Short mmCIF file of C-alpha atoms in Angstrom, two decimals:
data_model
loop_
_atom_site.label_atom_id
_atom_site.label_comp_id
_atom_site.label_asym_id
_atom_site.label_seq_id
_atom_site.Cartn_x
_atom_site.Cartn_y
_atom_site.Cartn_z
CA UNK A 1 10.02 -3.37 31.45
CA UNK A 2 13.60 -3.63 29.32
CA UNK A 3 11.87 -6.33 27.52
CA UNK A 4 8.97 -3.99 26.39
CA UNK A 5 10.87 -1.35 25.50
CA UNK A 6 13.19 -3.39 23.39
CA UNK A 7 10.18 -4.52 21.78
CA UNK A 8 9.14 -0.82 20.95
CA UNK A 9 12.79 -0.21 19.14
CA UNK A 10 12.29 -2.78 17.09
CA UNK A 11 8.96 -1.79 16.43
CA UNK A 12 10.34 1.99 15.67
CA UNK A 13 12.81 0.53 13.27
CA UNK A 14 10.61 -1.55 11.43
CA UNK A 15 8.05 1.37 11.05
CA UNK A 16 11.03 3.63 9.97
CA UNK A 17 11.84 1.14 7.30
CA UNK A 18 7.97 0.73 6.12
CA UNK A 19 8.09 4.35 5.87
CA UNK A 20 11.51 4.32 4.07
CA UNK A 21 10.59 2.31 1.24
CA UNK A 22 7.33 3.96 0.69
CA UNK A 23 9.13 7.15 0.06
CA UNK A 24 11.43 5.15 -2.17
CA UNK A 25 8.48 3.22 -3.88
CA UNK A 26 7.63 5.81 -6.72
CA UNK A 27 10.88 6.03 -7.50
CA UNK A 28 11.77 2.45 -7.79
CA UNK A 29 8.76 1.95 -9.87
CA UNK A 30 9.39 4.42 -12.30
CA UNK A 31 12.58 3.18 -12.60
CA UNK A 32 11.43 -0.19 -12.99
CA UNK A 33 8.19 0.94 -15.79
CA UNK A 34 11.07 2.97 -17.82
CA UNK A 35 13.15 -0.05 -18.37
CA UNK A 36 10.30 -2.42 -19.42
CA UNK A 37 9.61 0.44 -22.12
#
């Protein structure tokens, strides 16, 4: 059972980090289309 639910954190974390950087995403890409200009 403490293995599963270790498994789950890591899952939560690495969902809260996918979800992170696609907040971040449109920023970073404008960012990243204004300096090519």
């Amino acid at each position: 059972m403490k293995e599963d639910s270790e498994m789950v954190n890591e899952g939560t974390l690495l969902i809260g980090l996918i979800l992170e950087g696609i907040e971040r995403a449109p920023a970073i890409i404008i960012k990243a289309s204004s300096k090519s200009d």
